[in-house]
CSV table of C-alpha atoms in Angstrom, one decimal:
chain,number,residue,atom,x,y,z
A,446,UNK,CA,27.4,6.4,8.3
A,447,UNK,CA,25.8,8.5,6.0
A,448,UNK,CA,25.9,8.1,2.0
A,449,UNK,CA,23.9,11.5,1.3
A,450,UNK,CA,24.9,14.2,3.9
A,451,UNK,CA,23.0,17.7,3.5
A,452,UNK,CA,24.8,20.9,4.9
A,453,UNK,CA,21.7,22.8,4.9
A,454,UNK,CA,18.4,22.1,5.9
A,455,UNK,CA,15.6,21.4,3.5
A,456,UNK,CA,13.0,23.9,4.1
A,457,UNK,CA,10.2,20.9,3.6
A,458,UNK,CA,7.7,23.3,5.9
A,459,UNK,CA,7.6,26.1,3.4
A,460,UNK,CA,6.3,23.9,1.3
A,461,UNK,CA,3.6,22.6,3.4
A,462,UNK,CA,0.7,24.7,1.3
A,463,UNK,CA,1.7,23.5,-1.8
A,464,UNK,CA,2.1,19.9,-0.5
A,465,UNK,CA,-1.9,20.4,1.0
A,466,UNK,CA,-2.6,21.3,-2.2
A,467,UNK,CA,-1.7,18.4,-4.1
A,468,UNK,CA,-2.7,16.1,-0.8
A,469,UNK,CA,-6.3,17.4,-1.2
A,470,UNK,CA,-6.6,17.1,-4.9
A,471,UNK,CA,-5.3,13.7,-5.2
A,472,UNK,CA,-7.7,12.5,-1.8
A,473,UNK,CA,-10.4,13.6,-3.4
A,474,UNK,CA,-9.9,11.8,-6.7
A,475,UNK,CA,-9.1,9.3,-4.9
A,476,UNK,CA,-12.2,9.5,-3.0
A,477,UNK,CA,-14.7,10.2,-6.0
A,478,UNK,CA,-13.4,7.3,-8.4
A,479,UNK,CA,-14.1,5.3,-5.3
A,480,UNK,CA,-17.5,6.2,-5.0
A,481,UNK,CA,-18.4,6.6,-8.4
A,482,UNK,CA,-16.5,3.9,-10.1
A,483,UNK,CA,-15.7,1.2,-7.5
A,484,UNK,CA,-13.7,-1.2,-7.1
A,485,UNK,CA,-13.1,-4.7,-9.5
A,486,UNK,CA,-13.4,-6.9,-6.5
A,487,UNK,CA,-11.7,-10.0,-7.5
A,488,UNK,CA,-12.9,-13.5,-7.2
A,489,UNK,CA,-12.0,-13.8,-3.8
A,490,UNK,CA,-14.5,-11.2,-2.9
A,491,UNK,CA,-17.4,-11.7,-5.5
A,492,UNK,CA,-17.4,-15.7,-5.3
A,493,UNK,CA,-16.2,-17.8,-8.7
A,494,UNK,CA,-14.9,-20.8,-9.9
A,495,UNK,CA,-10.9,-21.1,-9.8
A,496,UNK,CA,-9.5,-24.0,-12.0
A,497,UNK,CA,-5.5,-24.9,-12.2
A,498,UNK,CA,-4.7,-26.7,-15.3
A,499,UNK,CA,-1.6,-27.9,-16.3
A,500,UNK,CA,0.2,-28.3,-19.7
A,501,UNK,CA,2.8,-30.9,-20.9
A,502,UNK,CA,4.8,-27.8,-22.0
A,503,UNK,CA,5.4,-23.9,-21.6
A,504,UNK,CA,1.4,-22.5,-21.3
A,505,UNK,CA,0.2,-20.0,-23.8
A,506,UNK,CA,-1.4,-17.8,-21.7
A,507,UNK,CA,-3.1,-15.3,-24.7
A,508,UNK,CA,-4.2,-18.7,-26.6
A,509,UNK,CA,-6.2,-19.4,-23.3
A,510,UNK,CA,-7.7,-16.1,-23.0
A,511,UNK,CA,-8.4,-16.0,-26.5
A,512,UNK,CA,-10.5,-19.6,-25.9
A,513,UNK,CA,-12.0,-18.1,-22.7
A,514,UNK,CA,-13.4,-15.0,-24.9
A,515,UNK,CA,-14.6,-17.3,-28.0
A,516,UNK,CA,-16.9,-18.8,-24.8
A,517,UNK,CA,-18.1,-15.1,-23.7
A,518,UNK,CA,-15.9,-15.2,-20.4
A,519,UNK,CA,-14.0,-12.5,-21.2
A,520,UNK,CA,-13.8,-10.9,-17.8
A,521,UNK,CA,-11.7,-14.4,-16.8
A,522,UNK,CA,-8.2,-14.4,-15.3
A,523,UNK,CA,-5.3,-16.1,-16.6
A,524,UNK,CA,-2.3,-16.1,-14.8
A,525,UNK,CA,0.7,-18.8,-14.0
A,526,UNK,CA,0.7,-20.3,-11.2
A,527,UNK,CA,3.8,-22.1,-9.8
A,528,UNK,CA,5.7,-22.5,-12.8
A,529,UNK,CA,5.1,-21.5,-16.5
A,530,UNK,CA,3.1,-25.1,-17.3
A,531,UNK,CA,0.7,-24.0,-14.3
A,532,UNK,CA,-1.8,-21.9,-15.0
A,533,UNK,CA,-4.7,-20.6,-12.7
A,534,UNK,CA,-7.9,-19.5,-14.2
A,535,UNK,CA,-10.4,-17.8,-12.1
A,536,UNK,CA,-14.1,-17.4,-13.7
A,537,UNK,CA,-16.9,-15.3,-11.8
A,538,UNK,CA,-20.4,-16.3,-11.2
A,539,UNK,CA,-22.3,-17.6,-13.6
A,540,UNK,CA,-26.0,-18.4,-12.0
A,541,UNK,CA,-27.3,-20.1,-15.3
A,542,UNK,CA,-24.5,-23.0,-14.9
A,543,UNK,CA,-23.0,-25.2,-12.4
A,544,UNK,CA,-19.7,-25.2,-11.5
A,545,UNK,CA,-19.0,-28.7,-12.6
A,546,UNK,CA,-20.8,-27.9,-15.9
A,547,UNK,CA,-18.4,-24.3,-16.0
A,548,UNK,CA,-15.5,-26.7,-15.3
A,549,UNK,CA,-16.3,-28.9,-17.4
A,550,UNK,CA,-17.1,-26.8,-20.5
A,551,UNK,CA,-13.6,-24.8,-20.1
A,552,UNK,CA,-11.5,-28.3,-19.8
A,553,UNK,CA,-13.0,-29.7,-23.1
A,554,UNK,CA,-12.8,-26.1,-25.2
A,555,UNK,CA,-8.6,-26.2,-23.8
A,556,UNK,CA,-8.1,-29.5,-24.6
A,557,UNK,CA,-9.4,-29.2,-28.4
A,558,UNK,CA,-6.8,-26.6,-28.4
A,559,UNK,CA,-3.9,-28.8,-26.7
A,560,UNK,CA,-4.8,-32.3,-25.4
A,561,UNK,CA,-1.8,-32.2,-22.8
A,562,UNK,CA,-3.7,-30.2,-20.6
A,563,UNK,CA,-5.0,-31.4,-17.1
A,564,UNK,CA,-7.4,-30.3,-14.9
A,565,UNK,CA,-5.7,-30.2,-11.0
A,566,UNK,CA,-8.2,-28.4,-8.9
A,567,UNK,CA,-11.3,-27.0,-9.0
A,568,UNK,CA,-12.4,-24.4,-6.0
A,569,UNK,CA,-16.0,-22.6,-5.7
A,570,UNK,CA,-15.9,-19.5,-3.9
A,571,UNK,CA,-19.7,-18.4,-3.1
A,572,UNK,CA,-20.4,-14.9,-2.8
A,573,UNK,CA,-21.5,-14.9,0.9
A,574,UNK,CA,-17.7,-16.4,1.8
A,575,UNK,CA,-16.1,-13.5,-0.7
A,576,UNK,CA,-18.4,-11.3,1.3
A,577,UNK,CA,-17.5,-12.3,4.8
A,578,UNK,CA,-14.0,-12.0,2.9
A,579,UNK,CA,-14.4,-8.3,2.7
A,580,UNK,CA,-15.8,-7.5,5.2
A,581,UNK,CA,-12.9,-9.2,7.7
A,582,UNK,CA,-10.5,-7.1,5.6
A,583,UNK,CA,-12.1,-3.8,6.1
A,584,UNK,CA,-12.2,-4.6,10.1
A,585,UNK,CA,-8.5,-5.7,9.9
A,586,UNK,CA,-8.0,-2.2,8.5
A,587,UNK,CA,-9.9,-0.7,10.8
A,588,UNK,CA,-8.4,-2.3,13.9
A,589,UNK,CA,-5.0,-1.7,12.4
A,590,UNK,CA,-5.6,1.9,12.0
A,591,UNK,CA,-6.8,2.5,15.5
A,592,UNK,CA,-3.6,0.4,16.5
A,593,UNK,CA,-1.3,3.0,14.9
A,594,UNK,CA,-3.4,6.1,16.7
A,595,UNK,CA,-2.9,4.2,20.3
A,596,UNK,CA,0.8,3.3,19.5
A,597,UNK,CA,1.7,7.1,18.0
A,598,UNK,CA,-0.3,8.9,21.0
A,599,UNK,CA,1.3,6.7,23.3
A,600,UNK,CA,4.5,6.5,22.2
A,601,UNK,CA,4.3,10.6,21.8
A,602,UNK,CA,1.7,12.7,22.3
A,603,UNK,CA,-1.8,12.6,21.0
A,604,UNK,CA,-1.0,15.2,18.2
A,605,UNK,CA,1.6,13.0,16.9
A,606,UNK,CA,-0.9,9.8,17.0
A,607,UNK,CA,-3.7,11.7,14.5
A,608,UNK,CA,-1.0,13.6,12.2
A,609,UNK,CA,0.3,9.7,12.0
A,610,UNK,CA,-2.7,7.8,10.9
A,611,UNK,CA,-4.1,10.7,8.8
A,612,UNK,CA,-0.8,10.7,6.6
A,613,UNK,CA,-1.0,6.4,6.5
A,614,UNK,CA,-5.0,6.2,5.7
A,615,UNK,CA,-3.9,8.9,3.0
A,616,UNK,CA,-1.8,6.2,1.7
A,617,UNK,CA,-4.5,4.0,1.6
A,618,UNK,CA,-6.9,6.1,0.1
A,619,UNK,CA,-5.0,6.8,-2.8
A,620,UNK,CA,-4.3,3.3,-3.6
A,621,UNK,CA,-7.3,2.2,-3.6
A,622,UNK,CA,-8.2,5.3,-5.9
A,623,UNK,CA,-5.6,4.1,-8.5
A,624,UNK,CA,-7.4,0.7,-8.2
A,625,UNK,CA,-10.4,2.0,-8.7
A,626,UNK,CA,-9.6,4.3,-11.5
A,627,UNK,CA,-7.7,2.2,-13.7
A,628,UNK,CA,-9.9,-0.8,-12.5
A,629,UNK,CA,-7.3,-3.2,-11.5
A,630,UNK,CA,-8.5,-6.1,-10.1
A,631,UNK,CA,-8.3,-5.9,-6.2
A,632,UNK,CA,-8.0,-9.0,-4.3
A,633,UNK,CA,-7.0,-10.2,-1.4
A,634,UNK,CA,-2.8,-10.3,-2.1
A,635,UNK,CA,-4.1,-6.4,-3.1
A,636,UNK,CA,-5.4,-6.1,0.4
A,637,UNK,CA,-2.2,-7.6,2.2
A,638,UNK,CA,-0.3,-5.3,0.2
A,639,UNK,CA,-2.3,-2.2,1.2
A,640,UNK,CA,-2.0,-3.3,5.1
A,641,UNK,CA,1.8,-3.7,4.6
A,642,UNK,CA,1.8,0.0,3.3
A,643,UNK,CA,0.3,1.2,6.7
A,644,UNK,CA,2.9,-0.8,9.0
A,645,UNK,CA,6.2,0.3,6.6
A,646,UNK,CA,4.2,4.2,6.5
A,647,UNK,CA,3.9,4.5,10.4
A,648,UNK,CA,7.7,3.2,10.2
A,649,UNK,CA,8.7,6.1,8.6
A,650,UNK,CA,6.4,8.4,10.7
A,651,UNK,CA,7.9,7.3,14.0
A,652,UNK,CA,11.2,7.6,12.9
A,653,UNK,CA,10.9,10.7,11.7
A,654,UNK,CA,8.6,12.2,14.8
A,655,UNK,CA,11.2,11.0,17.1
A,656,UNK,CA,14.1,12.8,15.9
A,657,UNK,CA,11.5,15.6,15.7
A,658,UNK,CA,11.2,15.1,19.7
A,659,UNK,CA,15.1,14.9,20.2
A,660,UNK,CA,15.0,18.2,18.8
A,661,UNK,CA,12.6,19.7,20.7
A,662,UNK,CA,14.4,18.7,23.9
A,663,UNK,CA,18.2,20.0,22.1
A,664,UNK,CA,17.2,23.1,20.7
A,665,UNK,CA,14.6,24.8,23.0
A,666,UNK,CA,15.0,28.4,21.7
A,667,UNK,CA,14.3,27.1,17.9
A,668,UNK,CA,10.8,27.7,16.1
A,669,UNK,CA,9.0,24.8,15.4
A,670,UNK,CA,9.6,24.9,11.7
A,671,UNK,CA,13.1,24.6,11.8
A,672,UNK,CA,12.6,21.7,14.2
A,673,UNK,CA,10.5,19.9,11.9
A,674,UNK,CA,12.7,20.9,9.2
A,675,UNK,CA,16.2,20.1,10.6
A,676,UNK,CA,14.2,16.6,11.8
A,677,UNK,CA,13.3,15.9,8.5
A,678,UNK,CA,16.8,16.6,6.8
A,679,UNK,CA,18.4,14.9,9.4
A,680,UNK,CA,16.7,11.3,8.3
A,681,UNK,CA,16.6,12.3,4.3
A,682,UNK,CA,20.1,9.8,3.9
A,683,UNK,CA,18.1,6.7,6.1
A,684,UNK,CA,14.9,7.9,4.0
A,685,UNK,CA,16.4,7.6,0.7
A,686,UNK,CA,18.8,4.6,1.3
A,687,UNK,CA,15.3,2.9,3.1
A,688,UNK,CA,13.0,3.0,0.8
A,689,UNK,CA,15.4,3.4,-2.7
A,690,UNK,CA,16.5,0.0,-1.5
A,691,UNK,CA,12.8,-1.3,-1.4
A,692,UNK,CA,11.5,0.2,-4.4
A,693,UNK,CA,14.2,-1.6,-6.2
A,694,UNK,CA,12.9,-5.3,-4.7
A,695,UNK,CA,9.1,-4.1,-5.5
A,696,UNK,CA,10.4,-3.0,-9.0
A,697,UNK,CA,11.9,-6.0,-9.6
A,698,UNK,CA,8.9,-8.1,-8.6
A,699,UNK,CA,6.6,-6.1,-10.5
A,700,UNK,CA,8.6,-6.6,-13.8
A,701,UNK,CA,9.7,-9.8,-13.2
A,702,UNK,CA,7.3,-11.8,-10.8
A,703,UNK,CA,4.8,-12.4,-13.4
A,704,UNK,CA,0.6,-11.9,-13.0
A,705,UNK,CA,0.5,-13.7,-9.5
A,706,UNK,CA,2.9,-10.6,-8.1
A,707,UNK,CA,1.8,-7.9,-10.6
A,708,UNK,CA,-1.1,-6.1,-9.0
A,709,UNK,CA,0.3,-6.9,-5.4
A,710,UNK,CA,4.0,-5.3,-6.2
A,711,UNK,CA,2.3,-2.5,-8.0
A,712,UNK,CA,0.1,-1.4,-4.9
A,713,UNK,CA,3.5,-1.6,-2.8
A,714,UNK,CA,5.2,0.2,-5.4
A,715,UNK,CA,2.6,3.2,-5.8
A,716,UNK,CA,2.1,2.6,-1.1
A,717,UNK,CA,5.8,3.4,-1.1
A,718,UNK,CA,5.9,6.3,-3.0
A,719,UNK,CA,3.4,8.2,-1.2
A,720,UNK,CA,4.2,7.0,2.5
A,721,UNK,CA,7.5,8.4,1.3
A,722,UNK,CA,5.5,11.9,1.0
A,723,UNK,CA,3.2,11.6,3.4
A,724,UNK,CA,5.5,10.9,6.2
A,725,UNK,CA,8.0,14.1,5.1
A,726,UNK,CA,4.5,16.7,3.9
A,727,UNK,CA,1.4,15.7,4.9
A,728,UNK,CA,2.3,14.2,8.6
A,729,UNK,CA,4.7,16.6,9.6
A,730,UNK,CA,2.2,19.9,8.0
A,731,UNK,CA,-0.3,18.1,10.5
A,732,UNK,CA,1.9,18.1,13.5
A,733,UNK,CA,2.3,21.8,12.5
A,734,UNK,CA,-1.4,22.4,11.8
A,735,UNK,CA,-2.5,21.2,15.0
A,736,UNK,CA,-0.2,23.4,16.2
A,737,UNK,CA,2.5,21.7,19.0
A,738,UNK,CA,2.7,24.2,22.1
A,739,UNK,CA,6.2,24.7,24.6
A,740,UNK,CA,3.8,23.4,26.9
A,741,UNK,CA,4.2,20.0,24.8
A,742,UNK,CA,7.5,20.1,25.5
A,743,UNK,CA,7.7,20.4,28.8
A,744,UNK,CA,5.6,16.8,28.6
A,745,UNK,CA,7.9,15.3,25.8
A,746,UNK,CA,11.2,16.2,28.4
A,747,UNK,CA,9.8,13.8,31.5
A,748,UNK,CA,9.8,11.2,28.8
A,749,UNK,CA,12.4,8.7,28.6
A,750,UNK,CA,14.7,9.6,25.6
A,751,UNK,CA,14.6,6.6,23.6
A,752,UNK,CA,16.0,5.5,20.0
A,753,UNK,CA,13.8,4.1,17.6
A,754,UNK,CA,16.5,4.0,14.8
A,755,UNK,CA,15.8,7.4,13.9
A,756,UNK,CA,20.1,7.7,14.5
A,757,UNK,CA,21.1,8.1,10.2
């Protein structure tokens, strides 16, 4: 059942110079703010104090930041946590004073302002865990990565594998650009989120590179463009009902889900977006830039034909 049907095909591949452009410009921004800015690694990375409190009544989250500044911790966060009488507070490093002392010096400063409040928890985080932290979540992107290349190449053919993870680690690139640009905090829900981008981008690809293969095998006298583009048309009413339907839960989460959801829905919603265009431009130029043969054919036709969902 389609809700969007297309008479014509969208000639996507003519676009594929202009699409490199903008893929190369926005990489390398992406790339440079990286290096040059970095990233505002969150506690969970950096090591800290995290303290949930609890008030008698609706929390004032700007009175508490305002409290946290008057003590020169500006750089805390303060977000609810649970309910709108929770509130998590997470304070980095401070060598000069203990954690118990830190603790200590936030609960009395909070309850001169409201003597409901309660401390609940108190967690250290030392930088050598954050570390170890970061350092698991770059090898769980790695191995994820090279998990997509070995599915795509064996699932298709080589070409298909590196046009694949090229157009998903462009996803990822650009995220973490945006992060590091605007300096958003990035922690670990930020790092869940950006390895749920690669599994729902590589979604997308496959969908898209099989119906590019069930092509190949219907219309053998075609040119490769107008395979790739009579592919890509094909899935445009599954793309758009897909992922229109998603954006609108991410949307909805990053208006509505508060500061615990806020920088996690916001790196799915900006993941989306681009896997969106990657999987359509910047895969399916690679596929053409790497330049797929008749003699690739001939190996894609012993293969089993198979549906993926690709069917729209």
């Amino acid at each position: 059942m389609e809700f969007f049907r297309f008479n014509r095909d969208i000639p996507f591949m003519s676009w594929r110079r202009q699409g490199a452009v903008i893929s190369l410009i926005t990489f390398i921004l992406s790339v440079f703010f990286i290096a040059t800015k970095g990233l505002n690694l969150g506690v969970d990375f950096t090591g800290g104090t995290v303290l949930e409190v609890s008030y008698s009544q609706t929390a004032d989250l700007g009175k508490i930041r305002s409290i946290l500044v008057d003590l020169e911790m500006s750089d805390a966060s303060v977000q609810n946590f649970g309910s709108s009488r929770e509130v998590l507070i997470r304070l980095p490093i401070k060598p000069e004073v203990s954690t118990a002392q830190l603790s200590e010096i936030v609960l009395n400063a909070l309850k001169q302002a409201d003597s409901s409040v309660e401390m609940r928890r108190v967690e250290f985080v030392g930088p050598q865990v954050g570390a170890e932290l970061l350092e698991n979540g770059a090898l769980a992107l790695l191995f994820v990565s090279l998990g997509i290349v070995a599915y795509l190449a064996v699932r298709f053919e080589w070409k298909f594998g590196i046009a694949g993870i090229i157009a998903n680690l462009h996803d990822v690139v650009i995220i973490v650009g945006c992060f590091a640009f605007f300096q958003w905090e990035f922690s670990l829900t930020v790092l869940a989120a950006v390895l749920a981008i690669l599994g729902y981008s590589v979604n997308e690809s496959v969908v898209i590179f099989d119906r590019i293969r069930e092509n190949f095998r219907k219309h053998r006298r075609t040119s490769i463009t107008q395979v790739i583009d009579n592919a890509i048309t094909q899935t445009m009413s599954r793309t758009i009902i897909t992922h229109g339907s998603t954006q609108m839960v991410v949307i909805a989460m990053l208006l509505f889900g508060g500061e615990v959801l806020y920088y996690f829905s916001l790196a799915l919603t900006i993941g989306i977006l681009f896997g969106i265009y990657s999987s359509i431009m910047v895969g399916s130029s690679i596929i053409m830039l790497l330049g797929v043969k008749r003699e690739d054919l001939v190996k894609l036709e012993k293969k089993p034909l198979e549906n993926d969902g690709a069917v729209v």
